[in-house]
Tab-separated table of C-alpha atoms in Angstrom:
chain	number	residue	atom	x	y	z
U	1	MET	CA	13.758	-9.864	-53.449
U	2	LYS	CA	11.444	-8.951	-50.612
U	3	THR	CA	8.656	-11.371	-49.703
U	4	ASP	CA	5.867	-8.958	-50.733
U	5	SER	CA	7.536	-8.364	-54.097
U	6	LEU	CA	7.963	-12.092	-54.649
U	7	ILE	CA	4.299	-12.760	-53.838
U	8	SER	CA	3.251	-9.980	-56.195
U	9	ALA	CA	5.383	-11.383	-59.000
U	10	LEU	CA	4.083	-14.917	-58.504
U	11	SER	CA	0.473	-13.741	-58.379
U	12	GLU	CA	0.903	-12.247	-61.845
U	13	ASP	CA	2.380	-15.455	-63.255
U	14	THR	CA	-0.543	-16.790	-65.323
U	15	LEU	CA	1.360	-19.951	-66.223
U	16	LEU	CA	1.757	-20.726	-62.527
U	17	ASN	CA	-1.986	-20.307	-61.984
U	18	GLN	CA	-2.829	-22.494	-64.986
U	19	ARG	CA	-0.694	-25.314	-63.582
U	20	VAL	CA	-3.281	-25.770	-60.847
U	21	ASP	CA	-6.532	-24.438	-62.341
U	22	GLY	CA	-6.183	-26.414	-65.561
U	23	VAL	CA	-5.411	-29.731	-63.892
U	24	LEU	CA	-6.875	-29.937	-60.379
U	25	PRO	CA	-10.562	-30.276	-61.404
U	26	TRP	CA	-9.637	-33.155	-63.706
U	27	ILE	CA	-7.543	-34.842	-61.021
U	28	LEU	CA	-10.424	-34.514	-58.559
U	29	ALA	CA	-12.958	-35.951	-61.005
U	30	ALA	CA	-10.703	-38.766	-62.233
U	31	SER	CA	-9.488	-39.872	-58.796
U	32	THR	CA	-13.021	-39.796	-57.385
U	33	LEU	CA	-14.229	-41.898	-60.296
U	34	VAL	CA	-11.376	-44.392	-59.889
U	35	PHE	CA	-11.341	-44.777	-56.108
U	36	GLY	CA	-14.956	-43.910	-55.281
U	37	GLY	CA	-16.253	-45.812	-58.268
U	38	GLY	CA	-13.909	-48.699	-57.482
U	39	TYR	CA	-15.326	-48.958	-53.980
U	40	LEU	CA	-18.873	-48.984	-55.330
U	41	LEU	CA	-17.958	-51.721	-57.804
U	42	LEU	CA	-16.704	-53.849	-54.923
U	43	ALA	CA	-19.296	-52.968	-52.273
U	44	GLY	CA	-22.243	-52.209	-54.548
U	45	VAL	CA	-24.658	-49.325	-54.832
U	46	ARG	CA	-27.614	-49.652	-52.470
U	47	PRO	CA	-30.315	-51.526	-54.404
U	48	ASP	CA	-33.090	-49.038	-53.648
U	49	ILE	CA	-31.136	-45.918	-54.641
U	50	GLY	CA	-33.738	-44.724	-57.151
U	51	GLU	CA	-36.614	-44.906	-54.676
U	52	ALA	CA	-34.498	-43.614	-51.779
U	53	LEU	CA	-33.538	-40.437	-53.626
U	54	GLN	CA	-37.195	-39.424	-53.668
U	55	HIS	CA	-36.910	-38.739	-49.926
U	56	LEU	CA	-35.484	-35.380	-48.859
U	57	ASN	CA	-33.204	-36.789	-46.149
U	58	VAL	CA	-31.522	-39.123	-48.631
U	59	LEU	CA	-31.239	-36.397	-51.233
U	60	ILE	CA	-29.527	-34.143	-48.689
U	61	LYS	CA	-27.133	-36.973	-47.791
U	62	GLN	CA	-26.151	-37.274	-51.455
U	63	VAL	CA	-25.952	-33.577	-52.219
U	64	PHE	CA	-24.263	-31.955	-49.220
U	65	PRO	CA	-20.839	-33.618	-49.675
U	66	LEU	CA	-20.987	-32.821	-53.391
U	67	ILE	CA	-21.571	-29.138	-52.597
U	68	LEU	CA	-18.721	-29.366	-50.110
U	69	ALA	CA	-16.317	-30.831	-52.664
U	70	ALA	CA	-17.250	-28.390	-55.440
U	71	THR	CA	-17.032	-25.342	-53.173
U	72	ALA	CA	-13.749	-26.468	-51.626
U	73	LEU	CA	-12.360	-26.951	-55.142
U	74	GLY	CA	-13.069	-23.321	-55.977
U	75	LEU	CA	-11.602	-22.178	-52.679
U	76	VAL	CA	-8.441	-24.269	-52.880
U	77	MET	CA	-7.691	-23.028	-56.393
U	78	ASN	CA	-7.850	-19.474	-55.049
U	79	LEU	CA	-5.662	-20.374	-52.083
U	80	SER	CA	-3.056	-21.983	-54.351
U	81	ARG	CA	-2.252	-18.562	-55.815
U	82	PRO	CA	0.053	-16.343	-53.774
U	83	GLY	CA	-1.713	-13.333	-52.329
U	84	GLU	CA	-5.100	-14.386	-53.730
U	85	ARG	CA	-8.202	-13.699	-51.636
U	86	PRO	CA	-10.580	-16.582	-50.833
U	87	GLY	CA	-13.419	-14.799	-52.667
U	88	VAL	CA	-17.014	-15.828	-52.069
U	89	TRP	CA	-16.192	-19.495	-51.492
U	90	PRO	CA	-16.108	-19.441	-47.656
U	91	TRP	CA	-19.595	-17.911	-47.699
U	92	VAL	CA	-20.819	-20.588	-50.103
U	93	LEU	CA	-19.402	-23.234	-47.767
U	94	MET	CA	-21.768	-21.973	-45.066
U	95	VAL	CA	-24.627	-23.434	-47.105
U	96	VAL	CA	-23.565	-26.936	-46.046
U	97	PRO	CA	-23.921	-26.565	-42.245
U	98	ALA	CA	-27.144	-24.634	-42.818
U	99	ILE	CA	-28.569	-27.552	-44.824
U	100	LEU	CA	-27.455	-30.089	-42.216
U	101	ILE	CA	-28.859	-28.077	-39.315
U	102	PHE	CA	-32.172	-27.802	-41.161
U	103	ALA	CA	-32.242	-31.565	-41.754
U	104	VAL	CA	-31.361	-32.419	-38.143
U	105	VAL	CA	-33.848	-29.997	-36.578
U	106	THR	CA	-36.599	-31.197	-38.903
U	107	GLN	CA	-35.970	-34.813	-37.955
U	108	LEU	CA	-35.871	-34.056	-34.240
U	109	LEU	CA	-39.265	-32.372	-34.553
U	110	VAL	CA	-40.934	-35.323	-36.266
U	111	LEU	CA	-39.103	-38.247	-34.648
U	112	PRO	CA	-40.086	-39.502	-31.177
U	113	ALA	CA	-37.394	-38.815	-28.589
U	114	ALA	CA	-36.983	-42.546	-27.975
U	115	ALA	CA	-35.882	-42.989	-31.584
U	116	TRP	CA	-33.184	-40.295	-31.539
U	117	GLY	CA	-30.497	-42.615	-30.164
U	118	PRO	CA	-30.940	-45.414	-32.730
U	119	ALA	CA	-31.126	-42.854	-35.542
U	120	PHE	CA	-27.884	-41.280	-34.314
U	121	ILE	CA	-26.027	-44.609	-33.970
U	122	GLY	CA	-27.329	-46.174	-37.182
U	123	HIS	CA	-25.863	-49.445	-38.431
U	124	SER	CA	-22.574	-48.549	-40.074
U	125	ILE	CA	-20.499	-46.092	-38.044
U	126	SER	CA	-17.325	-48.157	-38.382
U	127	VAL	CA	-17.753	-48.565	-42.132
U	128	CYS	CA	-18.466	-44.864	-42.585
U	129	LEU	CA	-15.480	-43.754	-40.495
U	130	THR	CA	-13.222	-46.190	-42.340
U	131	MET	CA	-14.284	-45.791	-45.944
U	132	ILE	CA	-14.607	-42.012	-46.228
U	133	PRO	CA	-10.961	-41.499	-45.156
U	134	LEU	CA	-9.734	-44.481	-47.198
U	135	ILE	CA	-11.433	-43.317	-50.389
U	136	SER	CA	-10.345	-39.733	-49.853
U	137	ALA	CA	-6.674	-40.506	-49.068
U	138	PRO	CA	-5.556	-41.105	-52.690
U	139	ILE	CA	-7.735	-38.209	-53.875
U	140	LEU	CA	-5.987	-35.944	-51.377
U	141	ALA	CA	-2.566	-37.262	-52.390
U	142	GLY	CA	-3.219	-36.467	-56.047
U	143	SER	CA	-4.593	-33.046	-55.162
U	144	LEU	CA	-1.581	-32.120	-53.039
U	145	TYR	CA	0.729	-33.238	-55.832
U	146	ILE	CA	-0.963	-30.795	-58.203
U	147	LEU	CA	-1.124	-28.037	-55.581
U	148	ARG	CA	2.659	-28.208	-55.254
U	149	ARG	CA	2.725	-26.590	-58.697
U	150	GLY	CA	1.136	-23.508	-57.159
U	151	ALA	CA	2.510	-21.193	-54.520
U	152	PRO	CA	0.020	-20.949	-51.630
U	153	THR	CA	0.728	-18.195	-49.149
U	154	HIS	CA	-0.889	-20.271	-46.380
U	155	PRO	CA	0.112	-23.900	-47.084
U	156	GLY	CA	-1.609	-25.365	-44.018
U	157	LEU	CA	-4.933	-23.742	-44.888
U	158	CYS	CA	-4.563	-24.758	-48.529
U	159	GLY	CA	-3.902	-28.352	-47.481
U	160	ALA	CA	-6.877	-28.323	-45.109
U	161	VAL	CA	-9.229	-27.180	-47.873
U	162	ALA	CA	-7.756	-29.848	-50.161
U	163	GLY	CA	-8.608	-32.393	-47.458
U	164	LEU	CA	-12.122	-30.974	-47.222
U	165	MET	CA	-12.502	-31.213	-50.992
U	166	SER	CA	-11.151	-34.769	-51.181
U	167	SER	CA	-13.240	-36.103	-48.312
U	168	GLY	CA	-16.333	-34.370	-49.665
U	169	ALA	CA	-15.801	-36.163	-52.965
U	170	ALA	CA	-15.221	-39.454	-51.131
U	171	ALA	CA	-18.383	-39.008	-49.040
U	172	THR	CA	-20.364	-38.296	-52.214
U	173	ALA	CA	-19.310	-41.677	-53.592
U	174	TYR	CA	-19.762	-43.504	-50.283
U	175	ALA	CA	-23.293	-42.144	-49.881
U	176	PHE	CA	-24.410	-44.260	-52.852
U	177	PHE	CA	-23.617	-47.334	-50.732
U	178	CYS	CA	-24.754	-46.122	-47.305
U	179	THR	CA	-28.277	-47.019	-46.154
U	180	ASP	CA	-28.199	-44.959	-42.939
U	181	ASP	CA	-30.447	-42.130	-44.061
U	182	SER	CA	-31.011	-40.278	-40.786
U	183	PRO	CA	-29.665	-36.707	-40.714
U	184	LEU	CA	-28.646	-37.405	-37.119
U	185	PHE	CA	-26.344	-40.114	-38.460
U	186	TYR	CA	-24.783	-38.561	-41.520
U	187	SER	CA	-24.559	-35.029	-40.135
U	188	THR	CA	-22.441	-36.463	-37.332
U	189	TRP	CA	-20.427	-39.360	-38.711
U	190	TYR	CA	-19.858	-38.115	-42.253
U	191	SER	CA	-18.694	-34.852	-40.682
U	192	VAL	CA	-16.271	-36.721	-38.400
U	193	GLY	CA	-14.705	-38.527	-41.367
U	194	ILE	CA	-14.561	-35.336	-43.406
U	195	GLY	CA	-13.129	-33.394	-40.479
U	196	ALA	CA	-10.422	-36.004	-39.904
U	197	MET	CA	-9.226	-35.724	-43.500
U	198	THR	CA	-9.363	-31.948	-43.319
U	199	LEU	CA	-6.950	-32.157	-40.381
U	200	VAL	CA	-4.732	-34.577	-42.302
U	201	GLY	CA	-4.740	-32.168	-45.236
U	202	PHE	CA	-3.732	-29.316	-42.934
U	203	LEU	CA	-0.770	-31.258	-41.538
U	204	LEU	CA	0.357	-32.470	-44.964
U	205	GLY	CA	-0.109	-29.023	-46.487
U	206	ARG	CA	2.156	-27.432	-43.881
U	207	GLN	CA	4.812	-29.994	-44.760
U	208	PHE	CA	4.543	-30.336	-48.552
U	209	LEU	CA	3.079	-27.054	-49.830
U	210	ARG	CA	5.676	-24.745	-48.318
U	211	TRP	CA	7.810	-22.673	-50.677
């Protein structure tokens, strides 16, 4: 059977599609609850979370990785189907950098230049760059296991988006602990952690999602 014919046949296999679509959202939610929630049980939620969420910068810190995870979930389910188009999801993903750019520019306008450096460095770079990948690693592993039930035409890209989804979910959980609320901080260091796991997902996807 020619490759194009095989892809066409697989794309019409509804059972194949259901193997991913019916399970992956539950795996994402459950693994985030277990590993993200487990971290928060050990490390604790920041004590002022209720008051902090009344500030726009903190709200953005909590919401942007959640948008990232939810959008990447929709995209990766599309990519897990052979021959499927990404749909609107890449355009929705553009909302996240737009939000972060808005937050950073706004802070730079209101914050004295002398305070930019401390706001950028924060107090917890090492914790941030450690915990986001650590929390996301088992989420990514579970996601890739489910994605093996699909038949992605571009396994590296599918794995990368799975890494984006997993690290977005991990960052959503970690943000409940983090007290560095400057957009200069989280736009940079959360993005580094998320980007690292996206790269890991790409490399693992090329290896384990091939068919």
